[in-house]
Coordinates of C-alpha atoms in Angstrom, one line a residue:
X1 CA 11.3 7.1 8.9
X2 CA 11.9 3.8 10.4
X3 CA 13.5 2.6 7.0
X4 CA 16.0 5.8 7.2
X5 CA 17.1 4.8 10.7
X6 CA 17.5 1.1 9.7
X7 CA 19.9 2.1 6.8
X8 CA 22.1 4.1 9.0
X9 CA 22.9 1.1 11.4
X10 CA 24.6 -0.9 8.7
X11 CA 28.4 -0.3 7.7
X12 CA 28.9 -0.2 3.8
X13 CA 30.8 -3.1 2.2
X14 CA 33.5 -0.7 1.1
X15 CA 34.1 0.4 4.8
X16 CA 34.1 -3.4 6.0
X17 CA 36.9 -4.2 3.3
X18 CA 38.8 -1.3 4.3
X19 CA 38.7 -2.3 8.0
X20 CA 39.7 -5.9 6.9
X21 CA 42.6 -4.7 4.8
X22 CA 43.8 -2.4 7.5
X23 CA 43.6 -5.6 10.1
X24 CA 45.6 -7.5 7.9
X25 CA 48.5 -4.8 7.4
X26 CA 48.3 -4.6 11.2
X27 CA 48.7 -8.3 11.9
X28 CA 51.6 -8.3 9.3
X29 CA 53.5 -5.5 11.0
X30 CA 52.9 -7.2 14.3
X31 CA 54.3 -10.6 13.1
X32 CA 57.2 -8.8 11.4
X33 CA 57.9 -7.2 14.8
X34 CA 57.8 -10.5 16.4
X35 CA 60.7 -11.6 14.4
X36 CA 62.6 -8.2 14.0
X37 CA 62.5 -6.8 17.6
X38 CA 63.9 -9.9 19.4
X39 CA 66.9 -10.0 16.9
X40 CA 67.4 -6.2 17.0
X41 CA 67.4 -6.6 20.9
X42 CA 70.3 -9.2 20.7
X43 CA 72.2 -6.8 18.3
X44 CA 71.9 -3.9 20.9
X45 CA 73.5 -5.9 23.5
X46 CA 76.8 -6.3 21.4
X47 CA 79.4 -4.0 22.0
X48 CA 80.7 -4.2 18.5
X49 CA 79.1 -5.2 15.4
X50 CA 80.2 -7.0 12.4
X51 CA 79.5 -5.2 9.1
X52 CA 76.8 -7.3 8.0
X53 CA 75.1 -7.0 11.7
X54 CA 75.5 -3.1 11.4
X55 CA 73.8 -3.2 8.2
X56 CA 70.9 -5.4 9.7
X57 CA 70.6 -3.0 12.7
X58 CA 70.4 0.1 10.3
X59 CA 67.7 -1.6 8.1
X60 CA 65.5 -2.6 11.1
X61 CA 65.9 1.1 12.4
X62 CA 64.8 2.2 8.7
X63 CA 61.8 -0.3 8.9
X64 CA 60.4 1.3 12.2
X65 CA 61.2 4.9 11.5
X66 CA 59.6 4.7 8.1
X67 CA 56.6 2.8 9.0
X68 CA 54.0 5.4 10.0
X69 CA 51.3 4.4 12.4
X70 CA 49.1 5.9 15.1
X71 CA 49.3 3.5 18.2
X72 CA 45.7 3.9 18.7
X73 CA 45.1 2.0 15.5
X74 CA 45.6 -1.4 17.3
X75 CA 43.4 -0.2 20.1
X76 CA 40.5 0.4 17.6
X77 CA 41.1 -2.6 15.3
X78 CA 42.3 -5.3 17.9
X79 CA 41.3 -3.7 21.3
X80 CA 45.0 -4.1 22.1
X81 CA 47.9 -1.7 23.0
X82 CA 50.3 -3.7 21.1
X83 CA 51.5 -0.8 18.5
X84 CA 52.3 1.3 21.7
X85 CA 54.3 -1.6 23.1
X86 CA 56.1 -2.2 19.8
X87 CA 57.0 1.5 19.8
X88 CA 58.3 1.7 23.0
X89 CA 60.2 -1.6 22.6
X90 CA 61.8 -0.4 19.6
X91 CA 62.8 3.1 21.2
X92 CA 64.3 1.4 24.3
X93 CA 66.3 -1.0 22.1
X94 CA 67.6 1.7 19.8
X95 CA 68.9 4.0 22.6
X96 CA 70.3 0.9 24.4
X97 CA 73.9 1.0 25.1
X98 CA 75.9 -2.3 25.8
X99 CA 76.9 -2.7 29.2
X100 CA 74.3 -0.1 30.4
X101 CA 71.0 -0.8 32.2
X102 CA 68.1 -0.9 29.9
X103 CA 64.4 -1.7 30.1
X104 CA 64.6 -3.2 26.8
X105 CA 64.5 -6.9 28.1
X106 CA 61.4 -6.2 30.1
X107 CA 59.6 -4.4 27.3
X108 CA 60.6 -7.4 25.0
X109 CA 58.8 -9.6 27.4
X110 CA 55.8 -7.7 27.7
X111 CA 55.7 -7.5 23.7
X112 CA 56.1 -11.2 23.4
X113 CA 53.4 -12.0 25.9
X114 CA 51.0 -9.8 24.1
X115 CA 51.8 -11.1 20.7
X116 CA 51.2 -14.7 21.9
X117 CA 48.0 -13.3 23.4
X118 CA 47.0 -11.9 20.2
X119 CA 48.1 -15.0 18.1
X120 CA 45.8 -17.1 20.3
X121 CA 42.9 -14.7 19.7
X122 CA 43.6 -14.6 16.0
X123 CA 43.7 -18.4 15.7
X124 CA 40.2 -18.7 17.5
X125 CA 38.9 -16.0 15.1
X126 CA 40.2 -17.8 12.3
X127 CA 38.7 -21.1 13.2
X128 CA 35.3 -19.6 13.6

């Protein structure tokens, strides 16, 4: 009986591998967002975009619209609400109109602070 209980306490190797892969994908998306969101935010402040800027804006929008994720994923894997913050920041930037009030800059600051916090944690984890 004790042997059966002990077996149930362990996670299978394949499950650990899946968790690790999901964490790597999530980290990549967060790092991508750390580059794209500030650029997208700056583009959203311009009243007129050059053709290549409009193309860049549309590509960024496509990235976030096509990247299907559940915001609770980061809470489960990293104990962080970073995906919810990314989603809110993206939506705010996307609907921003130049010259109008927007909470985009405030959300960008929240995202960047959370990103820096996660990077510090990753470095600590990676060094162990």
